[in-house]
XYZ file of C-alpha atoms in Angstrom:
680
model
C 108.750 87.167 63.914
C 109.790 89.095 67.031
C 111.032 92.635 66.664
C 114.766 92.786 67.367
C 114.560 95.276 70.235
C 111.776 93.313 71.907
C 113.789 90.112 71.698
C 116.854 91.913 73.013
C 114.824 93.392 75.880
C 113.404 90.019 76.873
C 116.877 88.484 76.745
C 118.198 91.327 78.910
C 115.505 90.537 81.480
C 116.554 86.879 81.366
C 120.211 87.764 81.838
C 119.464 90.044 84.778
C 117.230 87.452 86.417
C 119.724 84.608 86.239
C 122.529 86.916 87.369
C 120.559 87.819 90.486
C 120.008 84.170 91.338
C 123.614 83.257 90.572
C 125.069 85.982 92.780
C 122.687 85.177 95.637
C 123.276 81.445 95.106
C 119.543 81.137 95.737
C 116.328 81.554 93.785
C 114.351 80.422 90.761
C 115.861 81.321 87.386
C 114.101 79.028 84.912
C 110.566 80.386 85.219
C 111.814 83.962 85.080
C 113.486 83.168 81.769
C 110.251 81.703 80.440
C 108.049 84.632 81.453
C 110.306 87.447 80.253
C 108.642 87.869 76.852
C 105.157 88.334 78.279
C 106.216 90.766 80.976
C 108.215 92.901 78.547
C 105.331 93.219 76.071
C 102.818 93.829 78.871
C 104.785 96.617 80.532
C 105.961 98.377 77.389
C 102.775 98.215 75.311
C 99.708 97.508 77.453
C 100.000 98.359 81.142
C 98.787 101.902 81.808
C 100.537 103.668 84.660
C 102.503 106.804 85.466
C 106.238 106.157 85.949
C 106.422 109.396 87.977
C 103.477 108.446 90.202
C 103.379 104.716 90.797
C 100.586 105.078 93.388
C 98.221 106.789 90.944
C 94.829 105.325 91.836
C 93.678 105.020 88.209
C 96.636 102.859 87.149
C 96.457 99.335 85.779
C 97.737 96.841 88.329
C 99.863 93.699 88.037
C 99.464 90.929 90.608
C 102.113 88.224 90.744
C 100.965 84.842 92.012
C 104.254 83.012 91.547
C 106.286 84.907 94.111
C 109.289 82.686 93.489
C 109.631 84.539 90.164
C 110.580 87.729 91.975
C 113.801 87.964 89.956
C 111.645 88.358 86.823
C 109.802 91.276 88.406
C 112.914 93.010 89.726
C 114.670 92.655 86.365
C 111.656 94.072 84.519
C 111.231 96.914 87.005
C 114.952 97.708 86.811
C 114.445 98.451 83.127
C 111.583 100.722 84.167
C 113.876 102.594 86.554
C 112.228 101.368 89.765
C 115.271 99.470 91.062
C 118.958 100.329 91.011
C 121.642 98.001 89.745
C 122.839 97.596 93.335
C 119.346 96.445 94.339
C 119.585 93.576 91.877
C 123.083 92.728 93.058
C 121.750 92.448 96.623
C 118.907 90.096 95.715
C 117.754 88.042 98.739
C 120.225 89.756 101.075
C 119.672 91.371 104.478
C 118.244 94.869 104.221
C 117.752 94.783 100.456
C 114.609 95.959 98.665
C 114.699 92.804 96.553
C 113.602 90.008 98.920
C 113.342 86.397 97.807
C 109.572 86.660 97.360
C 108.114 90.050 96.450
C 106.798 92.138 99.318
C 104.327 94.954 98.740
C 106.177 98.058 97.545
C 103.795 100.018 95.346
C 106.251 102.851 94.720
C 108.480 100.326 92.965
C 105.599 98.536 91.224
C 105.055 95.611 93.611
C 101.280 95.551 94.191
C 101.144 92.537 96.510
C 103.179 90.283 98.733
C 103.196 86.800 97.242
C 104.873 83.510 97.873
C 102.245 81.049 99.116
C 101.030 79.898 95.711
C 97.470 80.631 94.654
C 96.833 83.716 96.743
C 98.484 86.261 94.454
C 96.055 85.923 91.563
C 93.091 85.840 93.952
C 94.208 89.182 95.352
C 94.162 90.381 91.755
C 90.577 89.206 91.424
C 89.764 91.106 94.624
C 91.276 94.236 93.099
C 89.166 93.705 89.975
C 86.037 93.470 92.137
C 87.005 96.709 93.891
C 87.492 98.452 90.546
C 84.069 97.275 89.331
C 82.485 98.409 92.600
C 84.031 101.866 92.281
C 83.229 102.183 88.588
C 79.561 101.554 89.381
C 79.654 104.599 91.672
C 81.856 106.940 89.643
C 80.715 106.895 86.004
C 83.029 104.020 85.009
C 86.050 106.140 85.880
C 87.815 103.095 87.341
C 87.969 101.276 84.010
C 91.557 100.149 84.445
C 92.702 96.549 84.028
C 94.056 94.144 86.592
C 96.661 91.707 85.269
C 97.681 88.484 86.943
C 100.564 86.066 86.402
C 100.193 82.448 87.500
C 102.124 79.204 87.105
C 101.261 75.516 87.380
C 101.538 75.581 91.165
C 99.059 78.425 91.511
C 96.594 76.708 89.189
C 96.894 73.516 91.225
C 96.376 75.159 94.614
C 92.763 74.581 95.642
C 92.167 78.302 96.112
C 92.212 78.691 92.320
C 88.898 76.840 92.092
C 87.038 79.324 94.265
C 88.711 82.244 92.517
C 88.009 80.926 89.041
C 84.358 80.293 89.865
C 83.786 83.726 91.402
C 85.621 85.697 88.701
C 83.695 83.926 85.957
C 80.377 84.241 87.766
C 80.861 87.980 88.213
C 82.031 88.495 84.633
C 85.232 90.296 85.633
C 86.293 91.352 82.151
C 88.749 93.764 83.779
C 90.860 90.815 84.969
C 93.421 89.341 82.574
C 95.692 86.504 83.691
C 98.731 84.998 82.010
C 99.336 81.344 82.817
C 103.013 80.494 82.337
C 102.585 76.879 81.270
C 105.997 75.268 80.831
C 105.388 71.613 81.798
C 107.883 71.856 84.671
C 107.340 71.998 88.442
C 109.874 72.354 91.229
C 110.366 68.654 91.892
C 108.869 66.980 88.832
C 107.465 67.432 85.383
C 103.859 68.614 85.379
C 102.540 65.484 83.656
C 103.523 63.513 86.772
C 101.071 65.627 88.765
C 98.063 66.385 86.577
C 96.349 65.554 83.309
C 93.466 68.029 83.620
C 92.354 70.239 80.753
C 93.009 73.658 82.278
C 91.481 75.577 79.385
C 88.246 73.607 79.588
C 88.130 74.090 83.354
C 88.341 77.874 83.119
C 85.939 77.990 80.202
C 83.401 76.082 82.297
C 83.692 78.813 84.918
C 82.854 81.450 82.331
C 86.318 82.644 81.321
C 87.591 83.552 77.879
C 90.593 81.289 77.281
C 93.242 81.511 74.602
C 96.382 79.413 74.201
C 99.496 80.923 72.631
C 103.216 80.469 72.164
C 104.398 82.464 75.174
C 107.598 83.464 73.406
C 105.939 84.765 70.227
C 105.489 88.492 70.698
C 102.883 88.783 67.965
C 100.746 86.124 69.649
C 101.203 87.827 73.039
C 100.041 91.126 71.537
C 96.978 89.597 69.919
C 96.005 87.797 73.130
C 96.374 90.978 75.198
C 94.485 93.069 72.645
C 91.614 90.579 72.557
C 91.571 90.428 76.349
C 91.395 94.206 76.622
C 88.490 94.247 74.171
C 86.550 91.525 76.039
C 83.359 92.921 77.580
C 81.797 89.937 79.356
C 84.446 87.608 80.777
C 87.777 87.458 82.576
C 90.555 86.229 80.304
C 93.070 83.427 80.805
C 96.013 83.510 78.417
C 97.730 80.140 78.493
C 101.267 80.852 77.387
C 103.178 77.774 76.354
C 106.694 78.657 77.465
C 110.039 76.951 77.937
C 111.579 76.619 81.382
C 115.057 78.136 81.253
C 114.516 79.720 77.839
C 117.955 80.526 76.405
C 120.024 78.234 78.624
C 122.997 76.523 77.029
C 125.773 74.201 78.153
C 129.461 75.105 78.169
C 129.835 73.999 74.532
C 126.862 76.094 73.440
C 124.342 73.268 73.164
C 120.775 74.224 74.082
C 119.698 73.082 77.532
C 116.112 74.210 78.048
C 112.940 72.800 79.572
C 114.672 70.876 82.348
C 113.271 70.442 85.838
C 116.553 71.354 87.527
C 116.436 74.832 85.977
C 113.435 75.690 88.143
C 114.837 76.140 91.615
C 118.611 76.562 91.672
C 121.248 78.794 90.087
C 122.111 78.068 86.471
C 125.702 77.391 87.507
C 124.484 74.538 89.665
C 122.869 72.716 86.725
C 124.140 71.077 83.560
C 123.765 74.473 81.884
C 126.638 76.970 81.956
C 125.969 80.372 83.475
C 128.670 82.210 81.487
C 127.740 80.594 78.180
C 124.060 81.318 78.812
C 124.834 84.989 79.417
C 126.707 85.110 76.137
C 123.827 83.376 74.382
C 121.497 86.079 75.730
C 123.746 88.878 74.485
C 125.070 89.809 77.926
C 128.618 90.556 79.010
C 129.728 88.031 81.655
C 132.132 90.664 83.012
C 129.202 92.996 83.716
C 126.269 90.615 84.141
C 123.973 93.250 85.693
C 124.318 95.723 82.834
C 121.359 96.976 80.818
C 122.088 96.668 77.120
C 122.622 100.039 75.461
C 119.825 99.590 72.919
C 117.449 98.315 75.600
C 118.152 101.304 77.840
C 117.381 103.676 74.960
C 114.184 101.773 74.135
C 112.945 101.873 77.707
C 113.731 105.573 77.984
C 111.385 106.131 75.053
C 108.767 103.861 76.603
C 108.874 105.690 79.934
C 108.453 109.062 78.238
C 105.479 107.694 76.319
C 103.898 106.238 79.476
C 104.343 109.537 81.300
C 102.756 111.489 78.446
C 99.814 109.068 78.208
C 99.264 109.245 81.969
C 99.367 113.047 81.879
C 96.707 113.041 79.173
C 94.550 110.667 81.212
C 95.055 112.782 84.335
C 93.980 115.862 82.427
C 90.726 114.197 81.397
C 90.109 113.011 84.959
C 90.775 116.516 86.273
C 88.173 117.881 83.858
C 85.687 115.277 85.110
C 86.463 116.200 88.710
C 85.827 119.876 87.985
C 82.398 118.966 86.646
C 81.681 116.470 89.440
C 83.179 118.072 92.537
C 81.039 116.152 95.042
C 81.954 112.795 93.519
C 85.615 113.820 93.269
C 85.604 114.663 96.964
C 84.056 111.288 97.705
C 86.791 109.478 95.748
C 89.392 111.328 97.768
C 87.643 110.335 100.995
C 87.392 106.684 99.965
C 91.088 106.388 99.123
C 92.281 108.365 102.141
C 90.489 105.920 104.411
C 88.625 108.707 106.146
C 85.320 107.610 107.615
C 82.108 109.614 107.516
C 80.785 110.879 110.834
C 79.465 107.784 112.596
C 77.576 107.603 115.878
C 77.969 104.054 117.166
C 76.229 105.012 120.376
C 73.036 105.676 118.429
C 72.761 102.086 117.214
C 69.876 100.424 118.989
C 70.856 97.119 120.575
C 68.402 94.604 121.954
C 68.771 93.569 125.582
C 70.848 90.467 126.277
C 71.565 89.928 122.582
C 73.973 87.444 121.079
C 76.974 89.435 119.918
C 76.432 88.167 116.356
C 72.998 89.833 116.505
C 74.537 92.974 117.941
C 76.972 92.909 115.024
C 74.041 92.629 112.614
C 72.587 95.823 114.061
C 75.902 97.609 113.491
C 76.198 96.261 109.944
C 72.704 97.519 109.155
C 73.781 100.966 110.324
C 77.000 100.789 108.315
C 75.118 99.758 105.162
C 73.275 103.062 105.351
C 76.213 105.229 106.374
C 79.426 103.840 104.857
C 79.202 103.823 101.075
C 82.501 102.132 100.257
C 82.130 98.817 102.045
C 81.951 95.327 100.551
C 80.732 92.642 102.945
C 81.128 88.979 102.082
C 80.040 85.722 103.670
C 80.933 82.109 102.943
C 77.321 80.969 102.444
C 76.457 81.850 106.040
C 74.997 85.354 105.897
C 71.845 84.309 107.749
C 73.926 82.599 110.464
C 76.882 84.935 110.854
C 74.297 87.724 110.629
C 76.022 89.691 107.899
C 72.529 89.710 106.435
C 72.132 92.770 108.655
C 74.138 94.517 105.926
C 72.620 92.567 103.030
C 69.061 93.547 103.966
C 69.994 97.163 103.331
C 72.179 96.533 100.292
C 72.176 94.034 97.420
C 74.329 91.240 96.031
C 77.129 91.978 93.562
C 76.220 90.474 90.190
C 77.621 90.309 86.688
C 77.100 93.714 85.052
C 75.642 95.071 88.302
C 78.026 96.180 91.030
C 75.692 98.748 92.548
C 75.285 96.643 95.698
C 77.833 95.925 98.382
C 77.440 92.261 99.296
C 79.546 89.466 97.822
C 78.079 85.986 98.143
C 81.347 84.055 98.071
C 79.860 80.596 98.426
C 81.639 77.953 100.464
C 85.153 79.242 99.875
C 86.596 80.765 103.029
C 90.220 81.004 101.889
C 89.261 82.424 98.500
C 86.982 84.967 100.153
C 89.716 86.087 102.556
C 92.287 86.434 99.762
C 89.782 88.427 97.688
C 89.381 90.738 100.696
C 93.144 91.277 100.682
C 92.963 92.261 97.022
C 90.095 94.670 97.673
C 92.165 96.311 100.406
C 95.254 96.431 98.183
C 93.337 98.150 95.406
C 92.246 100.872 97.783
C 89.090 102.886 98.127
C 86.958 100.033 99.487
C 86.650 98.543 102.980
C 86.440 94.716 102.893
C 84.534 92.711 105.518
C 84.438 88.900 105.396
C 82.514 86.517 107.617
C 82.186 82.866 108.553
C 82.025 80.640 111.636
C 85.043 81.052 113.902
C 86.047 77.411 113.576
C 86.456 77.980 109.826
C 89.038 80.680 110.409
C 91.290 77.634 110.018
C 90.462 77.654 106.309
C 91.223 81.386 106.111
C 94.482 81.388 108.045
C 96.941 81.661 105.102
C 95.150 84.780 103.838
C 94.823 86.222 107.346
C 98.578 85.835 107.715
C 99.215 87.643 104.417
C 96.831 90.411 105.466
C 98.889 90.802 108.643
C 102.178 90.833 106.729
C 100.871 93.354 104.180
C 99.280 95.523 106.911
C 95.838 95.450 105.302
C 92.799 96.783 107.130
C 90.557 93.799 106.378
C 87.705 93.176 108.853
C 86.864 89.582 109.822
C 83.550 88.608 111.385
C 83.851 85.232 113.131
C 80.678 84.007 114.790
C 79.739 80.860 116.728
C 82.765 81.544 118.861
C 82.762 78.639 121.345
C 81.587 75.134 122.205
C 78.159 76.741 122.650
C 77.606 76.111 118.948
C 76.106 73.064 120.615
C 74.396 70.383 118.593
C 76.671 70.776 115.562
C 79.353 69.060 117.602
C 83.154 69.161 117.783
C 83.722 69.870 114.071
C 81.965 73.210 114.475
C 83.021 74.125 118.009
C 86.130 76.336 118.157
C 88.378 75.360 121.052
C 91.889 76.274 119.888
C 90.992 78.944 117.323
C 91.178 81.943 119.640
C 94.654 80.930 120.759
C 95.743 80.612 117.131
C 94.350 83.982 116.113
C 95.735 85.749 119.171
C 99.225 84.577 118.283
C 99.102 87.213 115.547
C 98.488 89.813 118.257
C 101.879 88.851 119.656
C 103.699 89.202 116.318
C 104.985 92.604 115.216
C 104.663 93.547 111.556
C 107.473 95.296 109.694
C 106.150 98.649 110.907
C 106.632 97.491 114.482
C 102.885 97.349 115.123
C 100.771 94.529 116.551
C 100.074 92.620 113.333
C 96.397 91.854 113.996
C 93.710 93.112 116.371
C 91.426 90.360 117.729
C 88.310 91.528 119.580
C 85.912 89.293 121.503
C 83.260 91.622 122.941
C 81.449 90.798 126.172
C 77.971 92.107 125.332
C 75.944 93.975 122.722
C 77.214 97.472 123.453
C 80.790 96.290 123.657
C 80.151 94.836 120.191
C 79.217 98.317 118.943
C 82.485 99.604 120.381
C 84.402 96.688 118.845
C 83.019 97.591 115.419
C 84.076 101.184 115.970
C 87.565 99.973 116.849
C 87.647 97.769 113.752
C 86.685 100.564 111.384
C 89.076 103.029 112.976
C 91.947 100.532 112.695
C 93.442 101.407 109.311
C 96.842 99.848 109.959
C 96.183 96.140 110.423
C 93.479 93.488 110.010
C 90.840 93.206 112.733
C 88.884 90.127 113.776
C 85.579 90.281 115.639
C 84.888 87.048 117.536
C 81.163 86.821 118.228
C 78.740 84.548 120.037
C 75.913 82.473 118.667
C 74.050 82.420 121.988
C 72.489 85.333 123.836
C 74.668 87.033 126.445
C 73.433 88.795 129.531
C 74.149 92.530 129.327
C 76.875 93.741 131.637
C 75.748 96.160 134.340
C 76.280 99.862 133.832
C 78.131 101.460 136.731
C 77.200 104.936 135.590
C 74.593 106.403 133.275
C 75.790 104.949 129.968
C 76.859 101.372 129.373
C 78.031 102.381 125.862
C 80.397 104.984 127.295
C 81.743 102.476 129.793
C 82.182 99.905 127.019
C 84.274 102.529 125.236
C 87.056 101.661 127.654
C 87.487 98.508 125.559
C 89.532 100.724 123.238
C 92.370 100.143 125.705
C 92.103 96.398 125.165
C 90.776 95.720 128.638
C 88.956 97.460 131.465
C 87.080 96.850 134.690
C 83.388 96.160 134.206
C 83.015 95.768 137.961
C 85.282 97.718 140.248
C 85.800 98.069 143.998
C 88.595 99.552 146.067
C 91.297 97.128 147.260
C 89.872 93.959 145.674
C 90.695 90.593 147.180
C 90.703 89.009 143.732
C 90.371 90.073 140.086
C 88.409 87.928 137.652
C 89.214 88.234 133.956
C 87.637 86.964 130.749
C 86.433 88.111 127.369
C 83.269 87.480 125.387
C 80.386 85.638 126.983
C 82.460 84.462 129.937
C 82.557 87.994 131.369
C 78.839 87.871 132.197
C 79.361 84.456 133.801
C 82.040 85.966 136.053
C 79.786 88.879 136.982
C 77.194 86.409 138.279
C 79.866 84.287 139.994
C 81.250 87.380 141.691
C 77.809 88.246 143.052
C 77.503 84.748 144.542
C 80.961 84.883 146.139
C 80.610 88.373 147.544
C 77.515 87.192 149.377
C 78.788 83.789 150.488
C 82.410 84.694 151.294
C 82.127 88.404 152.096
C 84.987 89.308 149.762
C 85.656 92.168 147.362
C 85.926 91.299 143.671
C 86.877 93.156 140.487
C 85.869 91.808 137.075
C 87.691 92.757 133.871
C 86.775 92.369 130.219
C 89.980 91.897 128.220
C 88.695 92.219 124.674
C 92.222 92.175 123.205
C 95.313 91.038 125.053
C 97.601 92.555 122.425
C 96.008 95.986 122.691
C 95.844 95.777 126.480
C 99.561 94.972 126.680
C 100.322 98.077 124.624
C 98.950 100.309 127.388
C 101.086 101.815 130.138
C 102.200 99.559 132.987
C 100.230 101.777 135.347
C 97.008 101.255 133.434
C 97.531 97.509 133.093
C 98.100 97.188 136.849
C 95.006 99.268 137.580
C 93.004 96.541 135.830
C 95.037 93.468 136.799
C 97.009 94.206 139.996
C 100.583 92.997 139.894
C 101.024 90.229 142.451
C 97.328 90.028 143.244
C 95.081 86.994 142.992
C 93.778 86.648 139.440
C 91.365 84.076 138.064
C 90.543 83.699 134.379
C 87.654 81.976 132.616
C 87.798 81.078 128.930
C 85.690 78.860 126.712
C 88.848 78.017 124.778
C 92.294 76.797 125.687
C 93.608 78.068 129.048
C 96.568 79.610 127.196
C 94.175 82.348 126.050
C 94.478 83.974 129.473
C 97.539 82.412 131.107
C 99.827 85.306 130.236
C 97.320 87.739 131.709
C 96.732 85.984 135.032
C 100.472 85.568 135.634
C 102.411 82.851 137.401
C 100.269 82.937 140.535
C 96.966 83.109 138.698
C 94.651 80.340 137.590
C 92.676 79.831 134.386
C 89.649 77.604 133.993
C 89.281 76.611 130.359
C 88.939 73.639 128.043
C 91.604 71.090 127.232
C 89.437 68.883 125.031
C 87.217 69.040 121.947
C 83.496 69.594 122.345
C 80.541 67.260 121.987
C 77.176 67.363 120.262
C 74.512 68.586 122.682
C 72.481 71.720 123.395
C 74.603 74.662 124.552
C 72.966 74.759 127.987
C 73.812 71.110 128.527
C 77.421 71.675 127.484
C 77.678 74.601 129.898
C 76.670 72.228 132.680
C 78.877 69.349 131.547
C 81.962 71.499 130.967
C 81.501 73.616 134.090
C 80.747 76.958 132.437
C 77.971 78.058 134.773
C 78.243 80.892 137.279
C 77.803 78.347 140.074
C 80.700 76.185 138.925
C 82.833 79.241 138.207
C 82.209 80.375 141.785
C 83.287 76.965 143.056
C 86.500 77.055 140.986
C 87.260 80.567 142.216
C 86.644 79.438 145.801
C 89.071 76.529 145.339
C 91.684 78.914 143.975
C 91.249 81.241 146.946
C 91.662 78.350 149.386
C 94.782 77.172 147.541
C 96.189 80.610 148.256
C 95.234 80.476 151.937
C 92.480 83.022 151.607
């Protein structure tokens, strides 16, 4: 039997949620009504946090997967004092803090941006991994819980398979997920879509699974208590709930569990909005009101939470006084401050593939950056993240002393986990795979960009020079796709992603430095499989000259009053250096060569600097192993780009270079043609 105040509180959440959707004439009321009981019990009795300090690093965290249930979250957080009544009334409106799908707003309790189903709970799993990693280094101080909330759609999204496998394999007993199972989807009943045994599936992955009546508060409490006491496994609580719980028709007849209640206002269904409000104990004349008894109850709850947090903070402060060095390290980890790093000291082999150069950097970072988790999608010996692994160890159940996560073949899952690690804070996530498989990662990359997360991506095998593996493994259009995010501004007005394709080994060291120092957005390093000829040093230090890459582009070969400027990034820069040498001899012309490691960053420099690298109105020729569009904006209307407009073929890389025209000789011929076309 539910306690009266708990039932009243849950009904108040339902009333607020449906009122938000009704006023906005947009949203998803039915699921919010079904999940209200669980959220109320979780936030009032189990979730540990400080209402006066929502960013407290030792708090429990709640990750919503079903972003369409944002009205449920805003209603719950309104009772907690995190949103004003006017915020709820402006649900889904321009400029409001209550968008249609929740967007990260930790001060108000929103831990993650969600919407694309499946990713939200995987970010929660990433946060749980981060907490385990930190606990292994700080005397189990980070023993908080990570809670997730998922619906049928999130369970069905393929990403849930990778997440379920990894969480079970790692024994993430600090992750507890509620599955709102109500038999209803947006456009159909669930039994029209699936007949799988979800409980058996998660149990096979190593989860503790319990099935309850999701409206029975006693059963919710028992499930949450058992989950908090679990020491070996993550927990899935399957809550059997009713879509549109509490809905009635105009004559007061119950109208629950219907598909149409999922995705449109109650007033647009066979249920009656006004009658439903009355059934829930609300006043239709003041639909956004908090019931008097509920307000008093939540005031008591908030005081209790604040007192409990103060007690916990006092104990942590005592620990910090006794462990000052570790306390300082925690502060450093969560501030994002890096230790003193000397990237110029990293030994790089001559003419190395940039993936190998990256391995050298990762080996250095493994020894000098203590709060880094590196992950690879079963490719560590190919994407060369084993440079880190060789000086660390693999994360395992009951052993998070290492820093390497073997994700298996699950690129999207791995990338979403990285987002969760970044959201938790205190840990730097690095994830790696072949560049062509960035396609699999793209939804999570996009959410990293939206959430402004400093995730680092390592993408190797960056061109058709993958060779014998053929067109399925040869990225042609991927750079263009990734660089589109360099052209999109995030909500802070910043370039939403930094994509770096270094031209040689030392530029790779600089690219890694840029990646680690970029704390505002995700960074992608696009690296070669094949060896690349080192670029010439014009002065005493090639590393110092490569440091100019921090401006997004710079001249690697420079003369006064050039007749033409050649531009590229990655391995094509060395090809242009050789082509320039041929042309300067054969045509007696003056040539500049530029490495444009990041168009987005380059375009953020002053006009004067940009024109010092790429003269306005001058002859400009670009070479790219991808689509010509990679460089077309840089060369301008009068410039020319030689690139690929077709998929690759299976053959050795050297053969493909010949067949596709990516030799210095052919580049020189194409440049010569371009010069003649311009009457030079």
